[in-house]
Tab-separated table of C-alpha atoms and ligand atoms in Angstrom:
chain	number	residue	atom	x	y	z
L	1	MET	CA	-0.764	35.221	51.671
L	2	ALA	CA	2.808	36.671	52.907
L	3	SER	CA	3.986	39.231	50.874
L	4	SER	CA	6.566	38.241	48.503
L	5	LYS	CA	10.262	39.025	47.908
L	6	LYS	CA	10.265	36.661	44.831
L	7	ASN	CA	9.871	37.970	41.463
L	8	LEU	CA	6.179	37.913	40.681
L	9	LEU	CA	4.609	36.640	37.280
L	10	ALA	CA	0.871	37.939	37.461
L	11	ALA	CA	-1.203	36.393	34.860
L	12	ASN	CA	-4.562	39.128	33.661
L	13	TRP	CA	-6.461	36.660	31.441
L	14	LYS	CA	-8.746	39.043	31.274
L	15	MET	CA	-12.538	38.208	29.438
L	16	LYS	CA	-10.396	35.094	27.621
L	17	LEU	CA	-10.468	31.458	27.962
L	18	LEU	CA	-13.369	29.521	28.942
L	19	SER	CA	-13.121	26.795	31.826
L	20	ALA	CA	-11.642	23.908	29.989
L	21	LYS	CA	-8.368	26.033	28.194
L	22	ALA	CA	-7.884	27.832	31.488
L	23	GLN	CA	-7.658	24.731	33.513
L	24	ASP	CA	-5.435	23.393	30.996
L	25	LEU	CA	-3.185	26.234	31.055
L	26	ALA	CA	-3.088	26.262	35.022
L	27	GLY	CA	-2.417	22.647	35.290
L	28	LYS	CA	0.793	23.441	32.972
L	29	LEU	CA	1.648	26.692	35.477
L	30	ARG	CA	1.314	24.373	38.516
L	31	ASP	CA	3.970	22.273	37.050
L	32	LEU	CA	6.375	25.231	36.369
L	33	ALA	CA	5.722	26.798	39.389
L	34	ALA	CA	6.875	23.957	41.150
L	35	GLY	CA	10.256	24.292	39.665
L	36	LEU	CA	10.730	27.949	40.319
L	37	ARG	CA	13.008	29.121	42.770
L	38	LYS	CA	13.151	33.021	42.223
L	39	SER	CA	9.964	33.411	40.943
L	40	GLU	CA	5.979	33.318	42.032
L	41	ILE	CA	3.044	32.644	39.229
L	42	TRP	CA	-0.024	34.598	40.001
L	43	VAL	CA	-3.065	33.712	37.645
L	44	ALA	CA	-6.234	35.724	37.422
L	45	PRO	CA	-8.844	33.875	35.503
L	46	SER	CA	-12.050	35.134	34.538
L	47	PHE	CA	-14.798	34.761	37.418
L	48	THR	CA	-16.466	31.639	35.984
L	49	ALA	CA	-13.242	29.622	34.933
L	50	ILE	CA	-12.327	30.274	38.747
L	51	PRO	CA	-13.498	26.962	39.924
L	52	ALA	CA	-11.706	25.568	37.213
L	53	VAL	CA	-8.524	26.745	37.594
L	54	ALA	CA	-8.774	26.337	41.420
L	55	SER	CA	-8.975	22.537	41.262
L	56	ALA	CA	-5.931	22.502	38.923
L	57	VAL	CA	-3.646	24.950	41.286
L	58	LYS	CA	-5.045	23.392	44.312
L	59	ALA	CA	-2.204	23.050	47.117
L	60	SER	CA	-0.037	24.244	44.436
L	61	ALA	CA	2.858	26.945	44.166
L	62	VAL	CA	0.647	29.028	41.878
L	63	ARG	CA	-1.721	31.811	43.700
L	64	LEU	CA	-5.372	32.183	42.291
L	65	GLY	CA	-7.080	35.572	42.240
L	66	ALA	CA	-9.806	37.456	40.657
L	67	GLN	CA	-9.906	40.446	38.090
L	68	ASN	CA	-12.043	42.849	40.219
L	69	ALA	CA	-13.775	42.477	43.861
L	70	PHE	CA	-15.849	44.763	45.839
L	71	GLY	CA	-15.302	45.461	49.615
L	72	ALA	CA	-18.988	44.840	51.202
L	73	ALA	CA	-19.534	41.687	52.968
L	74	GLU	CA	-22.909	41.617	51.017
L	75	GLY	CA	-25.588	43.364	49.653
L	76	ALA	CA	-27.294	44.693	46.979
L	77	PHE	CA	-24.607	45.339	44.503
L	78	THR	CA	-25.611	43.686	41.074
L	79	GLY	CA	-22.949	42.239	39.333
L	80	GLU	CA	-20.353	42.249	42.090
L	81	ILE	CA	-18.498	39.840	43.823
L	82	SER	CA	-17.198	39.923	47.035
L	83	VAL	CA	-14.149	38.836	49.054
L	84	ALA	CA	-15.881	35.699	50.758
L	85	MET	CA	-17.086	34.443	47.450
L	86	LEU	CA	-13.733	34.741	45.776
L	87	LYS	CA	-11.835	33.045	49.619
L	88	GLU	CA	-14.860	29.861	48.761
L	89	PHE	CA	-12.765	29.014	45.516
L	90	GLY	CA	-9.118	29.371	47.250
L	91	CYS	CA	-8.664	32.855	45.605
L	92	GLU	CA	-6.257	35.055	47.794
L	93	PHE	CA	-6.077	38.333	45.722
L	94	ALA	CA	-7.849	40.604	43.270
L	95	ILE	CA	-6.525	42.903	40.574
L	96	ILE	CA	-8.257	46.465	41.354
L	97	GLY	CA	-8.232	49.085	39.176
L	98	HIS	CA	-7.217	47.975	36.021
L	99	SER	CA	-7.345	50.701	33.382
L	100	GLU	CA	-10.028	48.437	31.737
L	101	ARG	CA	-12.166	49.130	34.827
L	102	ARG	CA	-11.300	52.713	34.915
L	103	LEU	CA	-11.606	53.628	31.373
L	104	ILE	CA	-14.100	51.277	29.581
L	105	PHE	CA	-16.399	50.991	32.924
L	106	GLY	CA	-15.889	54.274	34.459
L	107	GLU	CA	-14.425	53.253	37.704
L	108	SER	CA	-13.232	56.554	39.592
L	109	ASN	CA	-10.276	56.704	41.686
L	110	GLU	CA	-12.352	57.060	44.547
L	111	LEU	CA	-14.335	53.731	43.830
L	112	THR	CA	-11.166	52.181	43.022
L	113	ALA	CA	-9.662	53.215	46.343
L	114	GLU	CA	-12.689	51.802	48.334
L	115	ARG	CA	-12.438	48.658	46.499
L	116	ALA	CA	-8.623	48.379	47.648
L	117	ALA	CA	-8.913	49.385	50.839
L	118	ALA	CA	-11.972	47.378	51.743
L	119	VAL	CA	-10.424	44.036	50.009
L	120	LEU	CA	-7.125	44.752	51.828
L	121	GLY	CA	-9.209	44.732	55.278
L	122	GLN	CA	-10.243	41.378	54.838
L	123	ASN	CA	-7.302	39.690	54.605
L	124	PHE	CA	-7.236	39.492	51.044
L	125	GLY	CA	-4.354	40.558	48.458
L	126	VAL	CA	-4.694	43.254	45.834
L	127	ILE	CA	-2.623	43.974	42.700
L	128	PHE	CA	-3.586	47.713	42.583
L	129	CYS	CA	-3.510	49.291	39.267
L	130	VAL	CA	-2.428	52.719	38.222
L	131	GLY	CA	-0.908	54.379	34.962
L	132	GLU	CA	-1.523	57.420	32.646
L	133	THR	CA	-3.211	57.638	29.284
L	134	GLN	CA	-0.905	58.548	25.633
L	135	ALA	CA	-2.234	62.225	26.370
L	136	GLN	CA	-1.638	62.482	29.651
L	137	ARG	CA	2.041	61.583	29.174
L	138	ALA	CA	2.470	63.904	25.957
L	139	GLN	CA	1.240	66.894	28.331
L	140	ASN	CA	3.597	65.853	31.048
L	141	LEU	CA	0.886	64.824	33.687
L	142	THR	CA	2.133	61.514	34.529
L	143	GLY	CA	3.681	62.108	38.071
L	144	SER	CA	0.472	64.168	38.971
L	145	ILE	CA	-1.790	61.029	37.547
L	146	LEU	CA	0.003	58.517	39.407
L	147	ARG	CA	-0.227	60.662	42.777
L	148	GLU	CA	-3.734	61.251	42.323
L	149	GLN	CA	-4.105	57.407	41.719
L	150	MET	CA	-1.977	56.324	44.673
L	151	SER	CA	-3.523	59.187	47.212
L	152	ALA	CA	-6.701	58.019	46.710
L	153	LEU	CA	-5.750	54.882	48.225
L	154	LEU	CA	-3.117	55.836	50.756
L	155	ASP	CA	-5.789	58.094	52.217
L	156	LYS	CA	-7.895	55.060	53.042
L	157	LEU	CA	-5.054	52.923	54.396
L	158	GLN	CA	-3.239	52.279	57.263
L	159	ALA	CA	0.307	51.114	57.144
L	160	GLU	CA	-0.250	47.614	58.666
L	161	GLU	CA	-3.068	46.942	56.072
L	162	SER	CA	-0.821	47.003	53.544
L	163	ALA	CA	0.933	43.511	54.075
L	164	GLN	CA	-1.089	42.270	50.962
L	165	LEU	CA	-0.757	44.830	48.938
L	166	VAL	CA	1.407	45.246	45.382
L	167	ILE	CA	1.161	48.114	43.053
L	168	ALA	CA	1.271	47.563	39.031
L	169	TYR	CA	2.550	50.705	37.120
L	170	GLU	CA	0.518	50.203	33.785
L	171	PRO	CA	0.977	52.714	31.383
L	172	VAL	CA	-2.320	52.633	29.556
L	173	TRP	CA	-0.650	53.307	25.895
L	174	ALA	CA	1.418	50.096	26.541
L	175	ILE	CA	-1.343	47.984	27.386
L	176	GLY	CA	-2.169	45.310	24.873
L	177	THR	CA	-0.312	47.498	22.127
L	178	GLY	CA	2.772	46.028	21.523
L	179	VAL	CA	4.420	49.159	22.373
L	180	VAL	CA	6.527	48.483	25.977
L	181	ALA	CA	7.634	51.437	28.387
L	182	ASN	CA	11.253	52.190	28.024
L	183	THR	CA	13.434	51.312	31.007
L	184	ALA	CA	13.901	54.992	31.810
L	185	GLU	CA	9.986	55.502	31.758
L	186	ILE	CA	9.444	52.567	33.902
L	187	SER	CA	12.420	53.562	36.189
L	188	GLU	CA	10.643	56.709	36.333
L	189	ALA	CA	7.135	56.051	37.448
L	190	HIS	CA	8.157	53.226	39.845
L	191	SER	CA	10.282	55.974	41.974
L	192	THR	CA	7.713	58.137	41.693
L	193	ILE	CA	5.243	55.598	43.158
L	194	ALA	CA	7.766	54.591	46.120
L	195	ALA	CA	8.483	58.241	47.034
L	196	ILE	CA	4.905	58.898	46.923
L	197	TRP	CA	4.438	55.821	49.316
L	198	GLN	CA	7.322	56.830	51.469
L	199	GLU	CA	5.900	60.436	52.018
L	200	LYS	CA	2.630	59.088	53.568
L	201	PHE	CA	3.987	55.906	55.709
L	202	SER	CA	8.088	56.590	55.712
L	203	ALA	CA	8.168	52.708	55.250
L	204	PRO	CA	9.617	50.739	51.817
L	205	PRO	CA	6.793	50.801	49.549
L	206	PRO	CA	5.333	47.353	48.694
L	207	ALA	CA	6.242	45.295	45.357
L	208	ILE	CA	5.660	47.380	42.195
L	209	LEU	CA	5.093	45.689	39.238
L	210	TYR	CA	5.233	46.591	35.732
L	211	GLY	CA	2.568	45.935	32.892
L	212	GLY	CA	2.100	46.783	29.622
L	213	SER	CA	2.976	44.472	26.487
L	214	VAL	CA	5.559	42.585	28.615
L	215	THR	CA	6.988	39.731	26.430
L	216	ALA	CA	9.835	37.536	26.691
L	217	ALA	CA	11.458	39.924	23.989
L	218	ASN	CA	11.563	43.037	26.623
L	219	PHE	CA	11.214	41.317	29.671
L	220	ALA	CA	14.729	40.816	30.511
L	221	GLU	CA	15.697	44.481	30.834
L	222	ILE	CA	12.455	45.165	32.802
L	223	ILE	CA	12.892	42.794	35.588
L	224	ALA	CA	16.424	43.826	35.885
L	225	LEU	CA	15.541	47.372	37.047
L	226	ASP	CA	15.871	48.176	40.847
L	227	LEU	CA	12.180	48.855	41.668
L	228	VAL	CA	10.620	46.216	39.348
L	229	SER	CA	9.365	43.097	41.478
L	230	GLY	CA	7.486	41.535	38.572
L	231	ALA	CA	5.082	42.131	35.905
L	232	LEU	CA	1.418	41.859	35.576
L	233	ILE	CA	1.098	40.247	32.273
L	234	GLY	CA	-1.824	40.024	29.410
L	235	GLY	CA	-1.492	38.751	26.154
L	236	ALA	CA	1.793	37.171	26.859
L	237	SER	CA	-0.116	35.174	29.783
L	238	LEU	CA	-2.484	33.289	27.446
L	239	THR	CA	0.441	30.791	26.554
L	240	PHE	CA	2.170	28.322	28.041
L	241	GLU	CA	5.269	28.960	26.138
L	242	SER	CA	5.714	32.450	26.672
L	243	MET	CA	4.913	32.146	30.663
L	244	GLN	CA	7.758	29.470	30.456
L	245	ALA	CA	9.864	31.881	28.720
L	246	LEU	CA	8.852	34.551	31.054
L	247	ALA	CA	9.571	32.254	33.769
L	248	ALA	CA	12.971	31.465	32.710
L	249	ILE	CA	13.984	35.191	32.157
L	250	SER	CA	13.054	35.896	35.893
L	251	GLU	CA	14.758	32.772	37.311
L	252	ALA	CA	18.029	33.732	35.306
D	301	PGA	P1	-0.697	43.514	28.027
D	301	PGA	O1	-1.898	43.492	29.271
D	301	PGA	O2	0.288	42.610	28.588
D	301	PGA	O3	-1.771	42.740	27.165
D	301	PGA	O4	-0.113	44.476	27.204
D	301	PGA	C1	-1.346	43.734	30.732
D	301	PGA	C2	-2.425	44.155	31.452
D	301	PGA	O5	-3.170	44.860	30.749
D	301	PGA	O6	-2.592	43.821	32.686
């Protein structure tokens, strides 16, 4: 999977959509993706819907991924899924460190970074999520939280292992709330992430997505921002109509 210069529309279906619905939506996205020039569609269904979605997007422009992965090749890791298991179904990437994993399931900076580095080391893509809570923003801690989350990963990464890395800035307070970050907040966070990257690698950063209540009503001004390479989309990725509208904005 080459790193993409196109706008990325990454659908995070979370713990939603059983196989039949996921397959149907994926089939429509496959047809949509075939006509896109400037954008790519990535989908991350639930683990159990991956086989059905894989059959719908096989040999198409849609890239298939998972919502988490563990880096060990195999072993006594109850409840986890390996890169080889995901590759078996044609998956090419995993979302790692989503705030729901961090906050509801207690995944630490250290574990998140370990997952991401080990998965990247197996020639597999990673969308690595970072972002602050409302309380952290209110205390002016956004920059230092981003630095902690990014540094945990960068400490484990060689520049050459980052070809398949995508970062997603997702302020926790914007996820699933309908409260989207404003363009100044997004630009500032993306600049911070890019600067942290450049301090370590003196190279351009990977693609940085924005995520958190992205809809067709707010996406045009977000995708127009310099450092924004696309979006990680939850709620608005669950219907074909809203994905089609987001793709149209990305293509404009
Ligand atoms: P949302 O979710 O678009 O529903 O806010 C985004 C995400 O959690 O990745």
